[in-house]
Coordinates of C-alpha atoms in Angstrom, one line a residue:
M21 CA 0.0 0.0 0.0
N22 CA 1.3 3.5 -0.9
V23 CA 1.1 5.3 2.5
A24 CA 2.1 8.6 1.0
L25 CA -0.7 8.5 -1.6
F26 CA -3.2 7.4 1.1
I27 CA -2.4 10.3 3.4
A28 CA -2.3 12.8 0.4
R29 CA -5.8 11.7 -0.6
K30 CA -7.0 12.2 3.0
I31 CA -5.5 15.7 3.0
H32 CA -6.9 16.7 -0.3
F33 CA -10.4 15.1 -0.3
S34 CA -11.2 15.2 3.5
K35 CA -12.9 18.3 4.8
E36 CA -12.5 17.4 8.5
G37 CA -10.5 19.9 10.5
S38 CA -9.8 22.1 7.5
R39 CA -8.8 25.6 8.3
Q40 CA -10.3 28.6 6.8
V41 CA -7.1 29.6 5.0
T42 CA -6.9 26.4 3.0
P43 CA -9.9 26.7 0.6
P44 CA -9.1 30.1 -0.8
A45 CA -5.4 29.1 -1.3
V46 CA -6.4 25.9 -3.0
R47 CA -9.0 27.7 -5.2
I48 CA -6.5 30.4 -6.2
A49 CA -3.9 27.8 -7.1
M50 CA -6.4 25.8 -9.2
I51 CA -7.7 28.9 -10.9
G52 CA -4.1 29.9 -11.8
I53 CA -3.5 26.5 -13.4
A54 CA -6.9 26.5 -15.2
L55 CA -6.5 30.0 -16.6
G56 CA -2.9 29.4 -17.6
L57 CA -3.6 26.2 -19.5
A58 CA -6.8 27.7 -21.1
V59 CA -4.8 30.7 -22.4
M60 CA -2.0 28.5 -23.6
L61 CA -4.4 26.3 -25.5
L62 CA -6.1 29.3 -27.1
S63 CA -2.8 31.0 -28.0
V64 CA -1.3 27.9 -29.6
A65 CA -4.6 27.1 -31.5
I66 CA -5.0 30.6 -32.8
V67 CA -1.4 31.0 -33.9
I68 CA -1.3 27.6 -35.6
G69 CA -4.6 28.3 -37.3
F70 CA -3.6 31.7 -38.4
K71 CA -0.3 30.5 -39.9
K72 CA -2.0 27.6 -41.6
E73 CA -4.8 29.8 -43.1
V74 CA -2.5 32.6 -44.3
R75 CA 0.0 30.1 -45.7
N76 CA -2.7 28.1 -47.5
K77 CA -4.0 31.2 -49.2
V78 CA -0.6 32.3 -50.4
I79 CA 0.0 28.7 -51.7
G80 CA -3.4 28.7 -53.2
F81 CA -2.5 31.6 -55.5
G82 CA 1.1 30.5 -56.2
S83 CA 1.5 26.8 -55.3
H84 CA 4.3 25.4 -53.2
I85 CA 7.1 25.7 -55.8
Q86 CA 7.4 27.7 -59.0
I87 CA 9.7 26.9 -61.9
T88 CA 10.3 29.9 -64.3
N89 CA 12.8 31.3 -66.7
F90 CA 16.0 32.3 -65.0
D91 CA 16.0 35.5 -66.9
S92 CA 12.6 36.6 -65.7
N93 CA 12.4 39.6 -63.4
S94 CA 10.2 39.9 -60.2
S95 CA 7.2 41.3 -62.1
Y96 CA 4.2 39.3 -63.4
E97 CA 5.5 39.6 -67.0
L98 CA 7.4 36.3 -67.1
Q99 CA 9.8 35.2 -69.9
A100 CA 8.6 32.1 -71.7
I101 CA 10.0 28.6 -71.1
A102 CA 9.3 25.6 -73.3
V103 CA 7.9 22.7 -71.4
S104 CA 7.9 19.2 -72.9
D105 CA 5.8 16.2 -71.9
T106 CA 9.1 14.5 -70.9
L107 CA 9.9 17.3 -68.4
M108 CA 6.4 17.1 -67.0
A109 CA 6.7 13.3 -66.5
H110 CA 10.1 13.7 -64.9
L111 CA 8.8 16.3 -62.4
D112 CA 5.8 14.1 -61.5
S113 CA 8.2 11.3 -60.7
V114 CA 10.2 13.3 -58.1
V115 CA 9.7 12.0 -54.6
G116 CA 7.4 14.4 -52.6
V117 CA 5.8 16.0 -55.7
R118 CA 2.0 15.7 -55.8
H119 CA 1.0 17.7 -58.8
V120 CA 2.6 19.8 -61.6
E121 CA 0.6 22.4 -63.6
R122 CA 1.4 25.0 -66.3
F123 CA 0.6 28.7 -65.9
A124 CA 1.4 32.1 -67.3
T125 CA 0.5 35.7 -66.1
K126 CA -0.2 38.9 -68.0
L127 CA -0.7 42.4 -66.7
G128 CA -3.8 44.1 -67.9
I129 CA -6.5 46.8 -67.3
L130 CA -10.0 45.6 -66.7
K131 CA -12.4 48.3 -67.9
T132 CA -16.1 48.8 -67.6
A133 CA -18.3 51.7 -68.6
Q134 CA -18.0 53.1 -65.0
D135 CA -14.5 52.3 -63.8
F136 CA -11.3 50.4 -64.5
Q137 CA -8.9 48.2 -62.4
G138 CA -5.4 46.9 -62.9
I139 CA -5.3 43.1 -62.9
V140 CA -3.1 40.1 -63.3
L141 CA -4.6 37.7 -65.8
K142 CA -3.4 34.2 -64.7
G143 CA -3.7 31.7 -67.5
V144 CA -4.0 28.0 -66.6
D145 CA -5.0 24.9 -68.6
Q146 CA -7.3 22.0 -68.0
G147 CA -4.7 20.3 -65.8
Y148 CA -5.0 23.0 -63.2
D149 CA -5.9 22.0 -59.6
W150 CA -9.0 24.1 -58.7
T151 CA -9.3 22.8 -55.1
F152 CA -8.4 26.2 -53.5
F153 CA -10.7 28.2 -55.7
Q154 CA -13.5 25.6 -55.4
A155 CA -13.3 26.0 -51.6
N156 CA -13.6 29.8 -51.9
L157 CA -16.1 30.0 -54.7
K158 CA -19.0 32.4 -53.8
A159 CA -21.1 32.5 -56.9
G160 CA -21.3 30.7 -60.3
R161 CA -19.0 27.9 -61.3
L162 CA -15.4 27.3 -62.2
P163 CA -14.2 28.0 -65.8
D164 CA -14.0 25.1 -68.3
F165 CA -10.8 25.2 -70.4
S166 CA -11.2 21.7 -71.9
G167 CA -12.5 22.9 -75.3
E168 CA -10.4 22.9 -78.5
K169 CA -10.5 26.7 -78.8
A170 CA -9.3 29.3 -76.3
S171 CA -12.0 29.9 -73.8
T172 CA -13.2 33.4 -72.8
E173 CA -14.5 32.2 -69.4
V174 CA -12.9 33.8 -66.4
L175 CA -13.1 33.6 -62.6
I176 CA -12.8 37.0 -60.8
S177 CA -12.8 37.9 -57.1
R178 CA -15.8 39.4 -55.3
Y179 CA -13.6 42.5 -54.6
Q180 CA -13.2 43.1 -58.3
A181 CA -16.9 42.4 -59.0
D182 CA -18.1 44.8 -56.3
L183 CA -15.6 47.5 -57.3
L184 CA -16.6 47.4 -61.0
G185 CA -20.3 46.4 -60.6
L186 CA -19.8 43.0 -62.2
A187 CA -21.6 39.7 -61.6
V188 CA -21.8 36.2 -63.0
D189 CA -22.6 36.2 -66.7
S190 CA -21.3 39.8 -67.1
T191 CA -18.8 40.5 -69.8
F192 CA -16.0 43.0 -69.8
L193 CA -13.0 44.2 -71.9
T194 CA -9.4 43.9 -70.7
Y195 CA -6.7 46.0 -72.3
F196 CA -3.1 44.8 -72.5
V197 CA -0.3 47.3 -73.3
Q198 CA 2.4 45.8 -75.4
D199 CA 4.0 47.1 -78.6
E200 CA 0.4 48.0 -79.4
V201 CA -2.7 48.0 -77.2
R202 CA -4.7 44.7 -77.4
A203 CA -8.1 44.1 -76.1
R204 CA -9.9 40.9 -75.1
K205 CA -13.5 40.3 -74.1
F206 CA -14.1 37.9 -71.3
Q207 CA -17.2 36.4 -69.7
I208 CA -17.5 35.9 -65.9
V209 CA -18.7 32.4 -65.0
G210 CA -17.7 32.5 -61.3
V211 CA -16.8 34.7 -58.4
Y212 CA -14.4 33.8 -55.6
E213 CA -13.4 35.4 -52.3
T214 CA -10.4 34.4 -50.2
G215 CA -10.2 37.4 -47.9
F216 CA -6.6 37.8 -49.0
I217 CA -7.2 41.3 -50.3
D218 CA -3.7 41.8 -51.7
Y219 CA -4.3 38.9 -54.1
D220 CA -8.1 39.2 -54.5
K221 CA -7.8 42.6 -56.1
L222 CA -5.3 41.4 -58.6
F223 CA -5.9 37.9 -60.0
V224 CA -8.4 36.9 -62.7
M225 CA -8.2 33.2 -63.7
A226 CA -8.4 32.6 -67.4
D227 CA -7.4 30.2 -70.2
L228 CA -3.7 29.7 -70.6
R229 CA -4.1 29.9 -74.4
Q230 CA -5.4 33.5 -74.1
V231 CA -2.0 34.5 -72.6
R232 CA -0.1 32.5 -75.2
R233 CA -1.9 34.3 -78.0
L234 CA -1.3 37.7 -76.4
N235 CA 2.4 37.0 -76.0
G236 CA 2.8 35.3 -79.4
W237 CA 4.1 32.1 -77.8
E238 CA 4.1 28.6 -79.3
A239 CA 2.0 25.8 -78.0
D240 CA 4.6 24.4 -75.6
Q241 CA 5.6 27.7 -74.1
V242 CA 4.4 28.9 -70.7
G243 CA 5.3 31.4 -68.1
G244 CA 6.2 28.7 -65.6
L245 CA 5.3 25.6 -63.8
E246 CA 3.6 25.3 -60.4
V247 CA 4.6 22.3 -58.3
Q248 CA 2.5 21.0 -55.3
V249 CA 4.2 18.9 -52.7
D250 CA 2.7 16.1 -50.6
D251 CA 3.7 17.5 -47.3
Y252 CA 4.5 21.1 -46.5
A253 CA 7.0 20.0 -43.9
H254 CA 9.2 18.7 -46.7
L255 CA 8.8 21.8 -48.9
D256 CA 12.4 23.0 -48.5
E257 CA 13.8 19.5 -49.2
V258 CA 11.7 19.1 -52.4
A259 CA 12.5 22.6 -53.6
E260 CA 16.3 22.0 -53.1
T261 CA 16.0 18.7 -55.0
L262 CA 14.3 20.3 -57.9
Y263 CA 16.7 23.3 -57.9
F264 CA 19.8 21.2 -58.3
D265 CA 18.0 18.8 -60.7
L266 CA 16.9 21.6 -63.1
T267 CA 20.0 23.8 -62.8
E268 CA 21.8 21.9 -65.5
R269 CA 18.7 21.5 -67.7
Q270 CA 17.6 23.9 -70.4
D271 CA 14.6 24.1 -72.7
R272 CA 14.7 23.8 -76.4
N273 CA 15.5 27.5 -76.7
G274 CA 18.5 27.3 -74.3
N275 CA 16.6 28.9 -71.4
T276 CA 17.7 28.0 -67.9
F277 CA 15.1 26.9 -65.3
Y278 CA 14.8 28.8 -62.0
T279 CA 13.3 27.0 -59.1
R280 CA 11.9 28.9 -56.0
S281 CA 9.7 27.9 -53.1
I282 CA 6.7 29.9 -52.1
K283 CA 8.8 31.1 -49.1
E284 CA 11.3 32.6 -51.4
L285 CA 8.6 34.2 -53.5
N286 CA 6.9 35.8 -50.5
P287 CA 9.6 36.2 -47.9
M288 CA 7.9 39.1 -46.0
I289 CA 4.8 37.1 -45.4
F290 CA 6.5 33.9 -44.3
N291 CA 9.0 35.8 -42.1
W292 CA 6.1 37.6 -40.5
L293 CA 4.5 34.2 -39.8
E294 CA 7.7 32.9 -38.2
V295 CA 7.8 35.9 -35.8
L296 CA 4.4 34.7 -34.4
D297 CA 6.2 31.7 -32.9
I298 CA 8.1 34.0 -30.7
N299 CA 4.9 35.5 -29.4
V300 CA 3.6 32.1 -28.6
I301 CA 6.8 31.2 -26.7
V302 CA 6.5 34.4 -24.6
I303 CA 2.9 33.6 -23.8
L304 CA 3.6 30.0 -22.8
V305 CA 6.5 31.1 -20.5
L306 CA 4.4 33.8 -18.8
M307 CA 1.4 31.5 -18.3
L308 CA 3.6 28.7 -16.9
A309 CA 5.3 31.1 -14.6
V310 CA 2.0 32.5 -13.3
A311 CA 0.5 29.0 -12.9
G312 CA 3.6 27.7 -11.3
F313 CA 4.0 30.5 -8.7
T314 CA 0.3 30.3 -7.7
M315 CA 0.8 26.6 -7.1
I316 CA 4.0 27.3 -5.1
S317 CA 2.2 29.7 -2.9
G318 CA -0.7 27.2 -2.5
L319 CA 1.6 24.4 -1.5
L320 CA 3.5 26.5 1.0
I321 CA 0.3 27.5 2.7
I322 CA -0.8 23.9 2.9
I323 CA 2.6 22.8 4.3
L324 CA 2.4 25.6 6.9
E325 CA -1.1 24.6 7.8
R326 CA 0.0 21.0 8.3
T327 CA 3.1 21.8 10.3
N328 CA 1.7 19.9 13.3
M329 CA 0.9 16.9 11.2
I330 CA 4.4 16.9 9.7
G331 CA 5.9 17.0 13.2
M332 CA 3.8 14.0 14.3
L333 CA 4.8 12.0 11.2
K334 CA 8.5 12.8 11.9
A335 CA 8.1 11.8 15.5
L336 CA 6.6 8.5 14.4
G337 CA 9.7 7.8 12.2
E338 CA 8.6 9.0 8.8
T339 CA 11.5 10.4 6.7
N340 CA 11.6 13.7 5.0
R341 CA 11.5 12.0 1.6
H342 CA 8.2 10.2 2.4
I343 CA 6.6 13.3 3.8
R344 CA 7.6 15.3 0.7
E345 CA 6.0 12.6 -1.4
I346 CA 2.7 13.2 0.5
F347 CA 2.7 16.9 -0.4
L348 CA 3.8 16.3 -4.0
Y349 CA 0.8 14.0 -4.4
V350 CA -1.4 16.8 -3.0
S351 CA 0.2 19.2 -5.5
F352 CA -0.5 16.6 -8.3
F353 CA -4.2 16.5 -7.3
L354 CA -4.5 20.3 -7.3
I355 CA -2.7 20.6 -10.6
G356 CA -4.8 17.8 -12.2
K357 CA -8.0 19.5 -11.1
G358 CA -6.9 22.9 -12.4
M359 CA -5.8 21.3 -15.7
F360 CA -9.2 19.6 -16.0
W361 CA -11.0 22.9 -15.8
G362 CA -8.4 24.6 -18.0
N363 CA -9.1 22.1 -20.7
V364 CA -12.8 22.5 -20.3
I365 CA -12.5 26.3 -20.7
G366 CA -9.9 26.3 -23.4
L367 CA -11.4 23.6 -25.6
A368 CA -14.9 25.2 -25.2
C369 CA -13.6 28.5 -26.4
C370 CA -11.8 26.8 -29.3
W371 CA -15.0 25.0 -30.3
L372 CA -17.2 28.1 -30.1
Q373 CA -14.8 30.1 -32.2
S374 CA -14.2 27.3 -34.7
H375 CA -18.0 26.7 -35.3
F376 CA -19.5 30.2 -34.7
Q377 CA -16.6 32.5 -35.5
V378 CA -17.5 34.8 -32.5
V379 CA -14.3 36.9 -32.8
K380 CA -14.1 38.7 -36.2
L381 CA -11.1 40.2 -37.9
D382 CA -10.5 42.9 -40.6
P383 CA -9.4 41.0 -43.8
A384 CA -7.6 44.1 -45.0
V385 CA -5.2 43.8 -42.0
Y386 CA -5.2 40.2 -41.0
Y387 CA -6.1 38.5 -44.4
L388 CA -8.9 36.6 -42.5
E389 CA -12.5 37.3 -41.6
A390 CA -12.4 35.6 -38.2
V391 CA -9.9 34.3 -35.7
P392 CA -8.8 30.8 -37.0
I393 CA -8.5 27.8 -34.7
D394 CA -6.4 24.7 -35.3
L395 CA -5.5 22.4 -32.4
G396 CA -4.5 18.9 -33.1
I397 CA -4.5 16.0 -30.6
G398 CA -0.7 15.9 -30.6
T399 CA -0.4 19.6 -29.8
W400 CA -3.1 19.3 -27.1
L401 CA -1.3 16.3 -25.5
L402 CA 2.1 18.1 -25.6
L403 CA 0.7 21.2 -23.9
N404 CA -1.0 19.1 -21.1
V405 CA 2.0 16.9 -20.5
G406 CA 4.4 19.8 -20.6
T407 CA 2.3 21.8 -18.2
L408 CA 2.0 18.9 -15.8
L409 CA 5.7 18.1 -15.8
I410 CA 6.9 21.7 -15.4
S411 CA 4.3 22.4 -12.7
M412 CA 5.4 19.3 -10.7
A413 CA 9.0 20.2 -11.2
M414 CA 8.4 23.6 -9.7
M415 CA 6.8 21.9 -6.6
L416 CA 10.1 20.2 -5.7
G417 CA 11.7 23.4 -4.4
P418 CA 8.9 24.4 -1.9
S419 CA 8.6 20.8 -0.7
Y420 CA 12.1 21.1 0.8
L421 CA 10.6 23.3 3.5
I422 CA 9.5 20.1 5.1
T423 CA 13.1 19.2 5.9
R424 CA 13.4 22.4 8.0
I425 CA 10.6 21.6 10.3
D426 CA 11.7 20.5 13.8
P427 CA 9.3 17.8 15.3
A428 CA 9.8 19.1 18.9
K429 CA 8.6 22.6 17.9
S430 CA 6.1 21.7 15.2
I431 CA 4.0 19.4 17.4
R432 CA 3.3 22.5 19.6
F433 CA 2.7 24.6 16.5
E434 CA -0.8 26.2 16.2

């Protein structure tokens, strides 16, 4: 029989002879643990969700990896590369690559009778993965580019539609400034909205063949290739593999391929997302410190209240180690109860925000309409186990107070 555990349970669960000072101390300690864990759960869930949502939106517009002409500048007017079926098959066979698609971009001016707006016409073909835009489609349908002739169907954003007074089935002219001004008439078949205003106000999804005709390219020429990977965690590894694999390759016109990951294409956004990890670390440290010190104060008060009992146990022959075990078990019970309520509060807040989006955001500033939540089982377990272990470790120091208690004096202690 574990005597230390038996006595600890009697101390924690028995109400007989409890002093008035103990309940408030115990409640404060448990509240500190509960609030600390709840804040940690919310902080981690929000930051993980925020990073994931913003990252997925950037990837949705530009994929994980882009392969372009090495001579292209940083604008949306890309130099052409010739892409053969052999190259496409080779890229599909690379470990970690899930999908490869052709694309090209062209700067233009979308004009209506009332207003005009600068846009980026992004041309894609029938092999394009529409998953991202399907999830953000607000009206109409996705364009169909499977016909034999270049399609005039386009997908525009709600921001563009509202700004220019357009809707599904509307038509508009887009002007492209080259050696001479060219105009193309397009028909809107769908409207999307991602909340990522910086991109929503720019991109119009169109048929790749339209961009080829505007640029005078041949049938195998594109602005670049977009590569999707199986696992974002392996993005850097796959990008490095493709970079060295394609460095020594050239297309039929002698152009060199340039491979860049989405992190390299959008360094400011991804660096900003990395900074958020520092904020989470600061919050975790502060919450653990607050919870730990409330538990320390609670344990010290319990030890002082039980000074007479400690003296009696020492007089009966109990060692300091066994008596410390008793109070560490008491601490474990208090921490466990506080963590239980912390999980209830934290997970309830996460569920409410995830399903009802109680807290809203300004998409123009945060790129999202509501605070996102993403909390996996692994992260939840790690936070709980970490909180328990760190809190128990912090209890070791105060428990040494027991060794300083003299039985002869403590038995008379009131």
